[in-house]
Amino acid sequence: DGGITQSPKYLFRKEGQNVTLSCEQNLNHDAMYWYRQDPGQGLRLIYYSQIVNDFQKGDIAEGYSVSREKKESFPLTVTSAQKNPTAFYLCASSIRPTTNEQYFGPGTRLTVT
Amino acid sequence: KNEVEQSPQNLTAQEGEFITINCSYSVGISALHWLQQHPGGGIVSLFMLSSGKKKHGRLIATINIQEKHSSLHITASHPRDSAVYICAVYGTSYGKLTFGQGTILTVHP
């Protein structure tokens, strides 16, 4: 079965700790994306990667970092510099960066206290 | 003003009712997505449109490019249709999806 996996589904951390969210895809897609979802707001783009070893900041990149060392993996680190890290995080991928259709993972709900 | 606006934000219906969710956007687009998000959080794509109308089962999506408006209709609604429905547009500058805030639909038996 091809798809996108995100783990864990729920994650709890203490304030001041960095935390890394996993995103893996076996769709052989070139492009991958990280979004953040807050109640009552649309999804917002954090970072995206068009190809291995390359990534760009999205609209709300401050306090986050990513890496793309392998085509199938695009982990997101929420650093202690992110002022409001509690949110639902969604990973997505598309066949090519210019392809309109994105496929979404199941999401990770991060709670920082 | 958001680039993508959905209405209504919340919608409650009785089973069997015809439902319409609207999406208006203010930017030039190459395509529009309708997405469904269930309580668990995962998102699935329902439709991708660049013109006209698409139908899948009880769901119908239409788009009017000149008016910058799209609608999602659900005929004979069912409690399992309860979810958040999200409109998202691909701007003419590549690759970026802009999302509406979502419409929370609850269908009662």
Coordinates of C-alpha atoms in Angstrom, one line a residue:
Chain A
D1 CA 0.0 0.0 0.0
G2 CA 1.4 3.3 -1.0
G3 CA 0.9 6.3 1.2
I4 CA 2.2 8.8 3.7
T5 CA 2.8 7.9 7.3
Q6 CA 3.3 10.3 10.2
S7 CA 4.3 9.3 13.6
P8 CA 3.3 9.5 16.3
K9 CA -0.3 10.4 16.1
Y10 CA -0.2 12.3 19.5
L11 CA 2.9 13.9 20.9
F12 CA 3.4 15.6 24.3
R13 CA 6.4 17.7 25.2
K14 CA 7.5 20.2 27.8
E15 CA 8.1 23.8 26.9
G16 CA 11.7 24.4 25.9
Q17 CA 12.3 21.0 24.4
N18 CA 12.9 20.5 20.7
V19 CA 10.7 17.8 19.1
T20 CA 10.9 16.1 15.7
L21 CA 7.9 14.9 13.8
S22 CA 8.3 12.1 11.3
C23 CA 6.9 12.0 7.8
E24 CA 7.6 9.1 5.4
Q25 CA 6.2 8.4 1.9
N26 CA 6.5 5.4 -0.4
L27 CA 4.8 7.1 -3.3
N28 CA 8.1 8.0 -5.0
H29 CA 7.0 11.6 -4.9
D30 CA 9.6 14.4 -5.5
A31 CA 7.9 17.1 -3.5
M32 CA 7.0 17.1 0.2
Y33 CA 5.3 19.7 2.4
W34 CA 4.6 20.5 6.1
Y35 CA 1.5 22.3 7.1
R36 CA 0.2 23.5 10.5
Q37 CA -3.5 23.6 11.4
D38 CA -5.0 25.7 14.2
P39 CA -8.7 25.8 15.2
G40 CA -10.7 28.1 13.0
Q41 CA -7.8 28.7 10.6
G42 CA -6.8 27.3 7.3
L43 CA -3.8 25.1 6.9
R44 CA -0.6 27.1 6.7
L45 CA 2.6 26.1 4.9
I46 CA 5.7 25.7 7.1
Y47 CA 8.3 24.3 4.8
Y48 CA 8.4 22.5 1.5
S49 CA 10.9 20.5 -0.4
Q50 CA 11.0 20.1 -4.2
I51 CA 13.8 17.5 -4.3
V52 CA 16.2 15.7 -2.1
N53 CA 18.7 17.9 -0.3
D54 CA 16.7 21.0 -1.0
F55 CA 13.9 22.8 0.9
Q56 CA 12.3 26.3 1.1
K57 CA 10.6 28.2 3.8
G58 CA 6.8 28.6 3.6
D59 CA 4.6 31.2 5.2
I60 CA 5.3 30.4 8.9
A61 CA 8.8 28.9 9.0
E62 CA 10.0 30.7 12.1
G63 CA 10.8 28.3 15.0
Y64 CA 10.9 25.2 12.7
S65 CA 13.6 23.3 10.8
V66 CA 13.5 20.5 8.3
S67 CA 15.9 18.2 6.4
R68 CA 15.5 16.1 3.2
E69 CA 18.3 13.7 3.1
K70 CA 16.2 10.9 1.5
K71 CA 13.5 11.2 -1.1
E72 CA 11.0 9.3 1.2
S73 CA 11.6 11.2 4.4
F74 CA 10.9 14.8 5.4
P75 CA 11.2 15.3 9.2
L76 CA 10.1 18.5 10.9
T77 CA 11.7 19.8 14.1
V78 CA 9.7 22.1 16.2
T79 CA 12.3 24.1 18.2
S80 CA 12.0 25.9 21.5
A81 CA 12.0 29.1 19.5
Q82 CA 8.5 28.4 18.2
K83 CA 6.2 30.5 20.4
N84 CA 3.0 28.6 20.0
P85 CA 3.9 25.0 19.0
T86 CA 0.7 23.3 20.1
A87 CA -1.1 22.5 16.9
F88 CA -2.0 19.7 14.4
Y89 CA 0.8 19.1 11.9
L90 CA 0.1 17.6 8.5
C91 CA 2.6 16.3 6.0
A92 CA 1.8 16.1 2.3
S93 CA 3.5 15.1 -1.0
S94 CA 3.1 15.5 -4.7
I95 CA 4.6 13.7 -7.7
R96 CA 6.4 16.8 -8.8
P97 CA 6.6 20.3 -7.4
T98 CA 4.5 21.6 -10.3
T99 CA 1.8 19.0 -9.9
N100 CA -1.5 20.4 -8.6
E101 CA -2.5 17.3 -6.5
Q102 CA -1.2 16.8 -3.1
Y103 CA -1.6 13.7 -0.9
F104 CA -1.9 14.1 2.8
G105 CA -0.7 12.1 5.8
P106 CA -2.8 11.3 8.9
G107 CA -1.3 14.1 10.9
T108 CA 0.4 14.5 14.3
R109 CA -1.2 16.4 17.1
L110 CA 1.5 18.1 19.2
T111 CA 0.8 19.4 22.7
V112 CA 3.4 21.5 24.5
T113 CA 2.9 22.3 28.1
Chain B
K1 CA -9.4 39.5 4.0
N2 CA -8.4 35.9 3.5
E3 CA -7.6 34.8 -0.1
V4 CA -10.0 31.8 0.3
E5 CA -13.3 32.2 2.1
Q6 CA -15.7 29.4 2.9
S7 CA -19.3 29.7 4.0
P8 CA -20.9 28.7 6.2
Q9 CA -18.3 28.0 8.9
N10 CA -20.6 25.6 10.7
L11 CA -23.5 23.6 9.2
T12 CA -26.0 21.3 10.8
A13 CA -28.4 19.2 8.8
Q14 CA -30.8 16.4 9.2
E15 CA -30.1 13.1 7.4
G16 CA -31.4 13.3 3.8
E17 CA -31.0 17.0 3.4
F18 CA -29.3 18.6 0.4
I19 CA -26.2 20.5 1.5
T20 CA -24.2 23.2 -0.1
I21 CA -20.8 24.6 1.0
N22 CA -19.4 27.6 -0.8
C23 CA -15.9 28.8 -1.5
S24 CA -14.9 32.2 -2.9
Y25 CA -11.3 33.1 -3.7
S26 CA -9.6 36.3 -4.7
V27 CA -6.5 35.1 -6.5
G28 CA -5.8 33.7 -10.0
I29 CA -5.8 29.9 -9.8
S30 CA -4.8 26.9 -11.8
A31 CA -7.0 24.5 -9.9
L32 CA -9.2 24.2 -6.8
H33 CA -9.4 21.3 -4.4
W34 CA -12.2 20.1 -2.2
L35 CA -10.9 18.1 0.8
Q36 CA -12.5 16.2 3.6
Q37 CA -11.1 15.9 7.1
H38 CA -12.6 13.4 9.5
P39 CA -12.4 13.8 13.3
G40 CA -9.2 11.7 13.4
G41 CA -7.5 14.5 11.4
G42 CA -6.4 12.8 8.2
I43 CA -7.3 14.6 5.0
V44 CA -8.6 13.0 1.8
S45 CA -9.1 14.7 -1.6
L46 CA -12.6 14.7 -2.9
F47 CA -12.3 16.7 -6.1
M48 CA -9.8 18.7 -8.1
L49 CA -11.4 21.2 -10.5
S50 CA -10.2 23.7 -13.0
S51 CA -13.5 24.2 -14.8
G52 CA -17.1 23.0 -14.9
K53 CA -18.5 20.3 -12.7
K54 CA -17.5 17.0 -11.3
K55 CA -19.7 14.3 -9.6
H56 CA -18.7 11.3 -7.5
G57 CA -21.5 9.4 -5.9
R58 CA -23.6 11.8 -3.8
L59 CA -21.0 14.6 -4.1
I60 CA -21.0 17.3 -6.7
A61 CA -18.5 20.1 -7.1
T62 CA -18.8 23.1 -9.4
I63 CA -16.5 26.0 -10.2
N64 CA -17.1 29.3 -11.9
I65 CA -13.7 30.7 -12.9
Q66 CA -15.1 34.1 -13.9
E67 CA -16.9 34.6 -10.6
K68 CA -14.0 33.0 -8.6
H69 CA -16.5 30.8 -6.8
S70 CA -16.9 27.0 -6.2
S71 CA -19.6 25.0 -4.5
L72 CA -19.6 21.5 -3.0
H73 CA -23.0 19.8 -2.8
I74 CA -24.0 16.7 -0.9
T75 CA -27.2 15.1 -1.9
A76 CA -29.2 12.9 0.5
S77 CA -26.8 13.7 3.4
H78 CA -25.9 11.0 5.9
P79 CA -24.4 11.1 9.4
R80 CA -21.2 9.6 8.0
D81 CA -20.8 12.8 5.9
S82 CA -20.1 14.6 9.2
A83 CA -16.6 16.1 8.8
V84 CA -14.7 19.3 8.0
Y85 CA -14.8 20.2 4.4
I86 CA -11.9 22.3 3.2
C87 CA -11.5 24.3 0.0
A88 CA -8.0 24.9 -1.3
V89 CA -6.7 26.7 -4.3
Y90 CA -3.5 26.4 -6.3
G91 CA -2.3 29.9 -7.2
T92 CA -0.9 30.6 -10.7
S93 CA 2.5 30.9 -9.0
Y94 CA 3.6 27.3 -8.8
G95 CA 3.0 24.7 -6.2
K96 CA 1.4 26.7 -3.4
L97 CA -1.9 25.7 -1.9
T98 CA -3.9 28.3 -0.1
F99 CA -6.6 26.9 2.2
G100 CA -10.0 28.1 3.4
Q101 CA -10.7 27.8 7.1
G102 CA -13.0 24.9 6.6
T103 CA -16.7 24.2 7.1
I104 CA -17.7 21.9 10.0
L105 CA -20.6 19.8 8.8
T106 CA -22.7 17.8 11.3
V107 CA -25.5 15.5 9.9
H108 CA -27.9 14.2 12.5
P109 CA -29.9 11.0 12.0

